[in-house]
PDB file of C-alpha atoms in Angstrom:
ATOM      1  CA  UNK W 328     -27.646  19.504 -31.546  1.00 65.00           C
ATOM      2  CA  UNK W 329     -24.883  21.501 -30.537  1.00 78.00           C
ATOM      3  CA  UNK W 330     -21.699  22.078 -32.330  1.00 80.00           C
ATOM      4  CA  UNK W 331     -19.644  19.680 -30.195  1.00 82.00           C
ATOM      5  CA  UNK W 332     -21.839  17.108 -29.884  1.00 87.00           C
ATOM      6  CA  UNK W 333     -22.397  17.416 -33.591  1.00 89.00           C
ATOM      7  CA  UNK W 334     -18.452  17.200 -34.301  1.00 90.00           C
ATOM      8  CA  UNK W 335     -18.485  13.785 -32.114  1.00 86.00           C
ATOM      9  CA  UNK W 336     -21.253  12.656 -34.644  1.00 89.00           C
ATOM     10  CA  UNK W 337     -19.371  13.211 -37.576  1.00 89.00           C
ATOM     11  CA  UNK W 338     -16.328  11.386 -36.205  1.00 86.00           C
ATOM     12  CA  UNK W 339     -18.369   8.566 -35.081  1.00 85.00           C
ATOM     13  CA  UNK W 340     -20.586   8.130 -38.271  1.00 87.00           C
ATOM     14  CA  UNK W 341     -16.724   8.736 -40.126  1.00 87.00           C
ATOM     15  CA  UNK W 342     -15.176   5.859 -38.104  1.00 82.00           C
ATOM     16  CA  UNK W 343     -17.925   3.401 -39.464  1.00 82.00           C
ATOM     17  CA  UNK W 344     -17.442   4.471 -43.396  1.00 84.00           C
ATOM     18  CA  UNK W 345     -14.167   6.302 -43.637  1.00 84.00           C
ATOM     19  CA  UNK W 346     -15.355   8.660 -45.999  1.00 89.00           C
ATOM     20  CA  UNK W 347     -18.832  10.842 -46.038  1.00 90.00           C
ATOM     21  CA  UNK W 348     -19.979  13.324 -48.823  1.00 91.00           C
ATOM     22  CA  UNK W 349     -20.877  17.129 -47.397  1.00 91.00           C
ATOM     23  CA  UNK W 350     -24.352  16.207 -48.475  1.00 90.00           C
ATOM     24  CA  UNK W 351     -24.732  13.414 -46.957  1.00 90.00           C
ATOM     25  CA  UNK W 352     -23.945  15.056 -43.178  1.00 92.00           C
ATOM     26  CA  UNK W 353     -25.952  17.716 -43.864  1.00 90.00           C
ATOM     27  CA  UNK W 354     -29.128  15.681 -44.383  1.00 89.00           C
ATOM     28  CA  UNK W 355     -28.015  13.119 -41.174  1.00 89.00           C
ATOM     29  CA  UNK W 356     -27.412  15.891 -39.001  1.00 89.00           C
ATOM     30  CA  UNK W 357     -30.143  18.369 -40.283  1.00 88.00           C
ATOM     31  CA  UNK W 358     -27.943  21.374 -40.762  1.00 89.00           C
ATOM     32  CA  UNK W 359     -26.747  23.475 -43.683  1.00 91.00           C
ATOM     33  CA  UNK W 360     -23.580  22.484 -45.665  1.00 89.00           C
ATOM     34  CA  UNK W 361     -22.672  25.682 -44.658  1.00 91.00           C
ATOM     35  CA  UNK W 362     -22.623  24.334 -41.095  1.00 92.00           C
ATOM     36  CA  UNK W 363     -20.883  20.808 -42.472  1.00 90.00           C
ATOM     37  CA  UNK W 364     -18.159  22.695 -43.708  1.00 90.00           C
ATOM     38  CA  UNK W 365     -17.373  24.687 -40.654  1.00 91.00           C
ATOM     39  CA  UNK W 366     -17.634  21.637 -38.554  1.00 90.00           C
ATOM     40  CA  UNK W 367     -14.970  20.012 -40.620  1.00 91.00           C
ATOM     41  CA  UNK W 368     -12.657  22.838 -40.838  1.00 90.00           C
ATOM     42  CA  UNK W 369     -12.505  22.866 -37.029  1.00 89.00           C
ATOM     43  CA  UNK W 370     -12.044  18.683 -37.336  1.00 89.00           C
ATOM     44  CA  UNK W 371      -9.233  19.017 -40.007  1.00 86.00           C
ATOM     45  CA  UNK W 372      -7.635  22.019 -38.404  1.00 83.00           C
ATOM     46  CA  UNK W 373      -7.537  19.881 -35.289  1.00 80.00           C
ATOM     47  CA  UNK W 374      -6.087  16.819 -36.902  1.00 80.00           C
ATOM     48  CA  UNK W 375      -9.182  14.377 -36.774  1.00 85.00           C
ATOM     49  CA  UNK W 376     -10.047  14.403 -40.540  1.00 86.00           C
ATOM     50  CA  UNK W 377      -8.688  14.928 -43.788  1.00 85.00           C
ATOM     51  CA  UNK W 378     -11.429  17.382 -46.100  1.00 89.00           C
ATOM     52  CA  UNK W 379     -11.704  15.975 -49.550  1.00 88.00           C
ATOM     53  CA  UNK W 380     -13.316  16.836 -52.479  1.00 88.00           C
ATOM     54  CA  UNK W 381     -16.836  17.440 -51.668  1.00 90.00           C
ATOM     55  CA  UNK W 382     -16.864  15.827 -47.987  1.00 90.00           C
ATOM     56  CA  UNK W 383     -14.427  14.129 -45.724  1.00 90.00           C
ATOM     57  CA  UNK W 384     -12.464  10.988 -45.086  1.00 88.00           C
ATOM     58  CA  UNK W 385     -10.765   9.712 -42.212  1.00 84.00           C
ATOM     59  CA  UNK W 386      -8.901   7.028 -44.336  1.00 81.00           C
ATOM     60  CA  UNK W 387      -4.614   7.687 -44.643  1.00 77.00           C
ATOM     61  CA  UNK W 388      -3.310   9.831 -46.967  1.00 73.00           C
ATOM     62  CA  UNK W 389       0.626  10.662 -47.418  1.00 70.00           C
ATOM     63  CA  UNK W 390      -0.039  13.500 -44.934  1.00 68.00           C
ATOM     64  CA  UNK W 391      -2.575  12.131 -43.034  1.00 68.00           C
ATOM     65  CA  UNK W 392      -2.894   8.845 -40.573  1.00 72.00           C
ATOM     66  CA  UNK W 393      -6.303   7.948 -39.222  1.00 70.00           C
ATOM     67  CA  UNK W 394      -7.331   8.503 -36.000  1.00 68.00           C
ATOM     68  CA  UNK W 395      -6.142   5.106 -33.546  1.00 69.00           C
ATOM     69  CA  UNK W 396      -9.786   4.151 -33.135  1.00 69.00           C
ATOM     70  CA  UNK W 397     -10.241   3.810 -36.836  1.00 68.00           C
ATOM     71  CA  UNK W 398      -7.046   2.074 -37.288  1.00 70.00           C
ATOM     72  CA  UNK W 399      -8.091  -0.560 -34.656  1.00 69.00           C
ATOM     73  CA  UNK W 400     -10.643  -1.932 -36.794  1.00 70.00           C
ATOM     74  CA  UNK W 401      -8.797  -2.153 -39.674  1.00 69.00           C
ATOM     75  CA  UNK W 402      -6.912  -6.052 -40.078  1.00 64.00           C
ATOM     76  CA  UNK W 403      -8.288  -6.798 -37.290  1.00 73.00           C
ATOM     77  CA  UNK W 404      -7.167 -10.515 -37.397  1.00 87.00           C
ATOM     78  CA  UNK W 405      -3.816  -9.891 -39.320  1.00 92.00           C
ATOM     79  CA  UNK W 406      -2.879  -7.774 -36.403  1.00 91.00           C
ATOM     80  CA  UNK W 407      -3.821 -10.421 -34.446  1.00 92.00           C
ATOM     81  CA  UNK W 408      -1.790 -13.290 -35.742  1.00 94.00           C
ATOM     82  CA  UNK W 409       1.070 -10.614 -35.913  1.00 95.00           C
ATOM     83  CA  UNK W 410       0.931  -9.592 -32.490  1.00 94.00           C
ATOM     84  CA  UNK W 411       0.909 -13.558 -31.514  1.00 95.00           C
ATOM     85  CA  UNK W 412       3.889 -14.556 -33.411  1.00 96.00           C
ATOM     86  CA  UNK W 413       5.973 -11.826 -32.276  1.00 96.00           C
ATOM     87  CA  UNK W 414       5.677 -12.225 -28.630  1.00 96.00           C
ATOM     88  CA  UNK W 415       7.018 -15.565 -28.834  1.00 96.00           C
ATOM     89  CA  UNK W 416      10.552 -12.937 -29.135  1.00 97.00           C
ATOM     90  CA  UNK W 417      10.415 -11.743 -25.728  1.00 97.00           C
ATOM     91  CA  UNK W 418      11.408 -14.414 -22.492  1.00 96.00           C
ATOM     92  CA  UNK W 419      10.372 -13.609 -18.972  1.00 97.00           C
ATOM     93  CA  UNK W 420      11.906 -11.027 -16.990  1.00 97.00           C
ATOM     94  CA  UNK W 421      13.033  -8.884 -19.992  1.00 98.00           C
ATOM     95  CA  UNK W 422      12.175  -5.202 -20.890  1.00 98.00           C
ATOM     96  CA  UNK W 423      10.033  -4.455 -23.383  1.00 98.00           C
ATOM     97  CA  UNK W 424       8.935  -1.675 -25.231  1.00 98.00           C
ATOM     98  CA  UNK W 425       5.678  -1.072 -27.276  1.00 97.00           C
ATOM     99  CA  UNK W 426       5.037   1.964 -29.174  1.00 96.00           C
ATOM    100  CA  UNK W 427       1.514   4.052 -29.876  1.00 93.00           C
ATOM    101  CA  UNK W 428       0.595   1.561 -32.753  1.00 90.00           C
ATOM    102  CA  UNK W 429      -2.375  -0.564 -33.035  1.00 87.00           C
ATOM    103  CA  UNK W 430      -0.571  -3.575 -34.340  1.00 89.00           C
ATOM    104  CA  UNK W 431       2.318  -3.664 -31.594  1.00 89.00           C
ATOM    105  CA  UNK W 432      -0.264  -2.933 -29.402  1.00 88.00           C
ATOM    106  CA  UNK W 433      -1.790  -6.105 -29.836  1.00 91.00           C
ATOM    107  CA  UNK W 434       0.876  -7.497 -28.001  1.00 94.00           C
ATOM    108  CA  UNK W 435       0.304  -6.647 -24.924  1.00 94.00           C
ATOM    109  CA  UNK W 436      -2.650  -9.099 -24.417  1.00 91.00           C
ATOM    110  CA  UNK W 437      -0.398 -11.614 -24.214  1.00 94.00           C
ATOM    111  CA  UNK W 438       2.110 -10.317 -21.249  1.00 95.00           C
ATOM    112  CA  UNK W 439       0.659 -12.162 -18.819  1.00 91.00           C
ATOM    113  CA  UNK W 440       1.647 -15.634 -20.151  1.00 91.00           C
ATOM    114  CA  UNK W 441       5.461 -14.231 -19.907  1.00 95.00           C
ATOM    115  CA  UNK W 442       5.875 -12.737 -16.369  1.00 94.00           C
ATOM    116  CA  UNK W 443       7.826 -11.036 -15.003  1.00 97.00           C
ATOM    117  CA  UNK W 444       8.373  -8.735 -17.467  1.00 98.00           C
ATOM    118  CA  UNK W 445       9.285  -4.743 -17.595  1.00 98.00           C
ATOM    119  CA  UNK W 446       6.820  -3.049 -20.234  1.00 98.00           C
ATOM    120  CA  UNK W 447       7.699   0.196 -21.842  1.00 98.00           C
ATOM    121  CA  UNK W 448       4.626   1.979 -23.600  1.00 97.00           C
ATOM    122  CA  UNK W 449       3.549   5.417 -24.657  1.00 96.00           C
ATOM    123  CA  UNK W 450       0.462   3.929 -25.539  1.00 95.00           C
ATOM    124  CA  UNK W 451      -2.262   4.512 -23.383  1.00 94.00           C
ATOM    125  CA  UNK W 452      -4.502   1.377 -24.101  1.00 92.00           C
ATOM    126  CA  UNK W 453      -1.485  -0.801 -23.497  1.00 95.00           C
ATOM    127  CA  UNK W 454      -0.802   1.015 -20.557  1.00 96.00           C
ATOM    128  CA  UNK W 455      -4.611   0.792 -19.462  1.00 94.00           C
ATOM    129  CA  UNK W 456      -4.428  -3.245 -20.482  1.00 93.00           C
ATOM    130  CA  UNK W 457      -1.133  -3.591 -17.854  1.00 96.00           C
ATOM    131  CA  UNK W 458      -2.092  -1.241 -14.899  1.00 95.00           C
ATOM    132  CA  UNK W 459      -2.137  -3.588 -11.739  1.00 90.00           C
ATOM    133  CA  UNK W 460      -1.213  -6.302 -13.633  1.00 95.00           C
ATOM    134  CA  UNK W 461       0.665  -8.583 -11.151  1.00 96.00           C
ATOM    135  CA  UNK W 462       3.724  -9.186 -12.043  1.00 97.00           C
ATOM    136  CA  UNK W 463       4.536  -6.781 -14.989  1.00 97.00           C
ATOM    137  CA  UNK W 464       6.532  -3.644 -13.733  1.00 97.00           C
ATOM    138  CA  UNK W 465       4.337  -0.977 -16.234  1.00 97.00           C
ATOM    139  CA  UNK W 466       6.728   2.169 -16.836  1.00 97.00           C
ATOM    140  CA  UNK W 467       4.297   4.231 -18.865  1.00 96.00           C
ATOM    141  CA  UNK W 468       6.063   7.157 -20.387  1.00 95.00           C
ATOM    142  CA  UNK W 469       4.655  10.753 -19.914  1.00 88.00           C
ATOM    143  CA  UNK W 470       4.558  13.260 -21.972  1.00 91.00           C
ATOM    144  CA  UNK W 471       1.288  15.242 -23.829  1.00 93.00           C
ATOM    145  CA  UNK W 472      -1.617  13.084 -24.648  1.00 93.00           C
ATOM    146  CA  UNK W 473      -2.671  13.154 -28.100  1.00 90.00           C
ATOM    147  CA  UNK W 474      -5.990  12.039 -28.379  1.00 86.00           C
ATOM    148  CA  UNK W 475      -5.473  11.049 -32.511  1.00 85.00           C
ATOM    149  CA  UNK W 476      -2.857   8.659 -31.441  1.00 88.00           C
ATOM    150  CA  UNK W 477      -3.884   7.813 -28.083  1.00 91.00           C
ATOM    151  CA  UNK W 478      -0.639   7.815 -26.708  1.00 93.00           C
ATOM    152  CA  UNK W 479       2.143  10.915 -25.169  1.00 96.00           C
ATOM    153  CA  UNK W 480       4.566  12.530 -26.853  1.00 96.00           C
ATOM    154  CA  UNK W 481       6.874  15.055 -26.388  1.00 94.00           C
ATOM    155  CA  UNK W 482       9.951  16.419 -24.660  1.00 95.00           C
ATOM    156  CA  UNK W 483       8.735  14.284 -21.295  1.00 95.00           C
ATOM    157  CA  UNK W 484       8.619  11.181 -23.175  1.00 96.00           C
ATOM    158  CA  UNK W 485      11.653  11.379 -25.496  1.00 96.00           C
ATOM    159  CA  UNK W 486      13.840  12.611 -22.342  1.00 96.00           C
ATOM    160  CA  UNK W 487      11.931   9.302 -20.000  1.00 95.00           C
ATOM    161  CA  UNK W 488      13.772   7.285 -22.948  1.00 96.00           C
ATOM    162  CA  UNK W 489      16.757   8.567 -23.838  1.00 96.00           C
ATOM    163  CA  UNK W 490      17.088   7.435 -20.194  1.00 97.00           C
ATOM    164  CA  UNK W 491      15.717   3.504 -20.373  1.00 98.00           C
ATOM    165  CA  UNK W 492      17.076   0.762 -22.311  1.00 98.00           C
ATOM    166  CA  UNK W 493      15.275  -2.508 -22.855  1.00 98.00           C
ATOM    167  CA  UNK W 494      15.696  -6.068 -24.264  1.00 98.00           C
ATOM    168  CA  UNK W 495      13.175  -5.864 -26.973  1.00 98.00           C
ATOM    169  CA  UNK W 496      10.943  -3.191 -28.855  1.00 98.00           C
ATOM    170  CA  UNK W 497       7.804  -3.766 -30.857  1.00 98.00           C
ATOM    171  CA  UNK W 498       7.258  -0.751 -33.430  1.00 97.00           C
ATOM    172  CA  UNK W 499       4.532  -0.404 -36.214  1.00 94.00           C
ATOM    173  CA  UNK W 500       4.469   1.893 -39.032  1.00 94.00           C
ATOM    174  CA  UNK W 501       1.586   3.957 -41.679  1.00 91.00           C
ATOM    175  CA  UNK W 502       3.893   3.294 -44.815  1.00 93.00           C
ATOM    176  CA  UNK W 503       5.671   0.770 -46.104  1.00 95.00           C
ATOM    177  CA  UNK W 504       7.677   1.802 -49.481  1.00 94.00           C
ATOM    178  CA  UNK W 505      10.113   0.080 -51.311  1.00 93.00           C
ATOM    179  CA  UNK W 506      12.452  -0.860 -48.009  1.00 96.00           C
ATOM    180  CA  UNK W 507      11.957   1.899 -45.755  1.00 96.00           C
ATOM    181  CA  UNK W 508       9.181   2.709 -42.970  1.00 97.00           C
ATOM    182  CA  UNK W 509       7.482   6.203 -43.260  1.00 96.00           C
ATOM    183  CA  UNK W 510       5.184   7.936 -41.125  1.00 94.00           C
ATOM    184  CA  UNK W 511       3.159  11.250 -41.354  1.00 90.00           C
ATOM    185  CA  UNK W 512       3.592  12.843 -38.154  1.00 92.00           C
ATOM    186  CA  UNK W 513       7.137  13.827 -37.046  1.00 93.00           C
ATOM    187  CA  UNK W 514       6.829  13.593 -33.308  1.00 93.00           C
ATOM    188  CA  UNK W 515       5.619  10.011 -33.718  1.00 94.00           C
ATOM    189  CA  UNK W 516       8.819   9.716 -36.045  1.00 96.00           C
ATOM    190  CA  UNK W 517      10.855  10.840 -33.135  1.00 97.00           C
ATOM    191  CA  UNK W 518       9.497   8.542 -30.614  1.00 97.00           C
ATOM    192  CA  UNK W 519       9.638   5.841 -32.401  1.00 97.00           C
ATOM    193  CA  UNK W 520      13.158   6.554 -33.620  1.00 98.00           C
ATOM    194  CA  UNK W 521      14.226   6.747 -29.273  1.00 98.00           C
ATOM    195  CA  UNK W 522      12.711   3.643 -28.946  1.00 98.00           C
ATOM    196  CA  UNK W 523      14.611   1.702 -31.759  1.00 98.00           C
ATOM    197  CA  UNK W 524      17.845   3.285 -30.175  1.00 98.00           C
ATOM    198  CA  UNK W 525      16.948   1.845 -26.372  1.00 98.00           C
ATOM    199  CA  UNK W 526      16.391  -1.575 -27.462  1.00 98.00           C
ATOM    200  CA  UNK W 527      18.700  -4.202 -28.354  1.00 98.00           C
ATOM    201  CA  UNK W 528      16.541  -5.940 -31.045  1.00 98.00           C
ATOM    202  CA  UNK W 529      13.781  -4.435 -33.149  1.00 98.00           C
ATOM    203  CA  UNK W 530      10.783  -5.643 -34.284  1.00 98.00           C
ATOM    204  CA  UNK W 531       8.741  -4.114 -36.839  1.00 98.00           C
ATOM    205  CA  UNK W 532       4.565  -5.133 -37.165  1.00 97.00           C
ATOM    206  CA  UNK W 533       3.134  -3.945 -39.908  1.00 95.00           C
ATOM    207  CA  UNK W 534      -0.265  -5.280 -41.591  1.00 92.00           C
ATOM    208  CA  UNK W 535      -0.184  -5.751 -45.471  1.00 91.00           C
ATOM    209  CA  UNK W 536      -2.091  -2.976 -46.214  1.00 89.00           C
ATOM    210  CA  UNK W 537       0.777  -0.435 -45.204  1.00 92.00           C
ATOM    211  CA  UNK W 538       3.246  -1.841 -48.157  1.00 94.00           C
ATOM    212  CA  UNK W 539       3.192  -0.116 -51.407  1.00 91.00           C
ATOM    213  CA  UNK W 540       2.551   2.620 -49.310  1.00 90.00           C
ATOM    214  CA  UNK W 541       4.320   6.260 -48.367  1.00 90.00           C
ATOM    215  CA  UNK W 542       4.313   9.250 -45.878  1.00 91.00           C
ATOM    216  CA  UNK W 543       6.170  12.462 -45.524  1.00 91.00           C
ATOM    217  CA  UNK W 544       8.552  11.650 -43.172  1.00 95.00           C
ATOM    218  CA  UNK W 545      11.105   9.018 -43.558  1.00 96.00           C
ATOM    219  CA  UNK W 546      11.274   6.706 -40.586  1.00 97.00           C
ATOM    220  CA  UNK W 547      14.120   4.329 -40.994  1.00 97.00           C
ATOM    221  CA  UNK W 548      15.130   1.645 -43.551  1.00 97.00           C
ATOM    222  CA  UNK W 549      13.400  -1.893 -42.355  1.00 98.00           C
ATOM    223  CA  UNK W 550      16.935  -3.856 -42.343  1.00 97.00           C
ATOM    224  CA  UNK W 551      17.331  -1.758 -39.040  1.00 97.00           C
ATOM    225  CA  UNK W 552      14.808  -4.048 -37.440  1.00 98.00           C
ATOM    226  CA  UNK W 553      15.829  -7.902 -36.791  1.00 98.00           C
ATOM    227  CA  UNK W 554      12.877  -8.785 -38.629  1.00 97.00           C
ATOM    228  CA  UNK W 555       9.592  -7.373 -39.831  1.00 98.00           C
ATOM    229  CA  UNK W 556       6.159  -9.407 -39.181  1.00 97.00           C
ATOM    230  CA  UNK W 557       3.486  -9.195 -41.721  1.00 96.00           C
ATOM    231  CA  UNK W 558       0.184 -11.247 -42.194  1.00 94.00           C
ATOM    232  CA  UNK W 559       0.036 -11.938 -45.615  1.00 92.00           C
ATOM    233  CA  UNK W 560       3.015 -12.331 -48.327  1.00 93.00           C
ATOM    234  CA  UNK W 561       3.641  -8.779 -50.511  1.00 92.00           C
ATOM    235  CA  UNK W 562       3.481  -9.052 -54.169  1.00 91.00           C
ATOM    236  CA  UNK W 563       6.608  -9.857 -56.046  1.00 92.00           C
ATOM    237  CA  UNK W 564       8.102  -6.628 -56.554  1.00 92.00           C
ATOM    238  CA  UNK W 565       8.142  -5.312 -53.293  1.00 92.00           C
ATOM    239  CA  UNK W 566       9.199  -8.254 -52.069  1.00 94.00           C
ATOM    240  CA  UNK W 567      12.292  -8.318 -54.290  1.00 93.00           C
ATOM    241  CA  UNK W 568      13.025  -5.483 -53.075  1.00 92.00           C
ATOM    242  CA  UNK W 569      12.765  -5.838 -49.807  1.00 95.00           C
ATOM    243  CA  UNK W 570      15.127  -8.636 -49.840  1.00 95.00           C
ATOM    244  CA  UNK W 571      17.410  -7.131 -52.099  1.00 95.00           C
ATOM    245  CA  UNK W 572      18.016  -4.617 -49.543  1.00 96.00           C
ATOM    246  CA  UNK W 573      18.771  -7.436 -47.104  1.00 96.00           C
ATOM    247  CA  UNK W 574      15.405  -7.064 -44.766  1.00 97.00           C
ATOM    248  CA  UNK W 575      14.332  -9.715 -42.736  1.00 97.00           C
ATOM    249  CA  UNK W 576      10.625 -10.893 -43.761  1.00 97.00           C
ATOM    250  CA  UNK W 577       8.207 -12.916 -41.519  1.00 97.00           C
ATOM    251  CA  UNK W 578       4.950 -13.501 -43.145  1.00 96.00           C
ATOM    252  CA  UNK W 579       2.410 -14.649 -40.792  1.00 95.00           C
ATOM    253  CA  UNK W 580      -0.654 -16.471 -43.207  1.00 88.00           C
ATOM    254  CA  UNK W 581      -3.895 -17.583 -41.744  1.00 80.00           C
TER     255      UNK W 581
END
C-alpha cells in the first residue's frame, strides 16, 4: 500500500476507535513502526491527529479538536434534539447564520419547514444540505477550505462578514469551562467571534460532553449568547456557576 493510501487508513481505522497503539497499525497495515511513526508525523504535522504516548488519538485535547467527521458521530442524538429545539428561534424570512460546527449544523435539516429564509454558513455540509434548495437564499462564505473542519476560513470569509448582518446565529463550541466558551484553533475563534458580532441574537449549541472542558484560546463568556442549548443537565457545580455568572441555560433531556 502506498503511503497515501496508507495515511487514509489510519484516519479511517482512527475515526472508528479514537485512539490506536503504534503496534497495533503496524501489524493492520503490515509495515514497520518505523513506517507508523513517519506516517503519523506527516498526520500530526498536518493537523489530522494528535501523537500520544506510544500511538495516536484523534480524540480532543486542550490543543487539539478532532477532525469534523469524528465529531459527527459523537452525541449523535443530543445534537439532534439540540439542533430541533433551537430552530424553533428563527421565523420565516429571517437571516441566519450557522457556523463550521457539527451541532449547529444540525440545524440546517430543518430549513425547509421555515422558508423563506437567508442562510449564512461557512460550513460546507450545510452549504451542500441548502444548495438549490427552493426557497432558501444560501450565501455560503468563501474563504480557504480546511478539510479538518470542513468549512472556509480566512481573510475572504471574515471580510464576506464583517459585511452581512443577520437575525439569528447558531454557534457551537470544543470547551465549555466554568462560564466561558474556548476553542483550540484561533481562526475558528475569529470566525466565530464575526459571526456573534453580525447577528442580533446568539445562540450557543453545545453537547454535554464539552462542559468541564478547556482549550487554548478563549472564545467569549456564554452570557454573550441569549441562551445556550444543551442535551442533558451539567452537574451542580458548573451549573452554579454558570448561573452565577448570569448565563442563560436550556437543557434539552430525552
Amino acid at each position: 500500500m502506498k503511503s497515501d493510501g496508507r495515511r487514509q487508513g489510519i484516519m479511517d481505522f482512527l475515526m472508528d476507535i479514537g485512539t490506536a497503539s503504534v503496534d497495533d497499525l503496524a501489524s493492520r497495515f503490515g509495515v514497520s513502526k518505523m513506517t507508523v511513526h513517519r506516517d503519523l508525523d506527516e498526520l500530526e504535522e498536518s493537523g489530522f491527529l494528535r501523537k500520544v504516548r506510544g500511538g495516536a488519538s484523534i480524540q480532543p485535547s486542550s490543543l487539539f479538536e478532532s477532525d469534523f467527521r469524528y465529531r459527527q458521530r459523537l452525541a449523535g442524538d443530543e445534537k439532534k434534539r439540540i439542533a430541533a429545539a433551537a430552530v424553533t428561534m428563527i421565523e420565516p424570512g429571517q437571516t441566519v447564520i450557522i457556523d463550521d460546527g457539527s451541532t449547529a449544523g444540525g440545524v440546517a435539516r430543518h430549513l425547509a419547514d421555515l422558508r423563506p429564509l437567508t442562510v449564512i454558513s461557512n460550513n460546507l455540509a450545510v452549504i451542500q444540505d441548502l444548495a438549490g434548495v427552493a426557497g432558501i437564499n444560501l450565501i455560503a462564505l468563501g474563504g480557504q477550505y480546511n478539510k479538518k473542519f470542513h468549512g472556509f476560513f480566512g481573510l475572504l470569509a471574515e471580510d464576506t462578514l464583517k459585511s452581512l448582518r443577520a437575525d439569528v446565529a447558531f454557534l457551537s463550541s470544543s470547551a465549555i469551562h466554568g462560564a466561558s466558551a474556548f476553542h483550540q484553533d484561533q481562526e475558528v475563534v475569529q470566525i466565530k467571534r464575526l459571526m456573534m458580532a453580525a447577528a442580533a441574537r446568539k445562540y450557543l449549541l453545545v453537547d454535554h460532553g464539552k462542559f468541564g472542558r478547556t482549550a487554548l484560546h478563549f472564545l467569549t463568556d456564554l452570557k454573550a449568547f441569549d441562551t445556550v442549548f444543551t442535551g442533558r443537565e451539567p452537574q451542580p457545580q458548573m451549573r452554579a456557576a454558570l448561573d452565577g455568572a448570569g448565563v442563560s441555560l436550556t437543557v434539552i433531556a430525552e
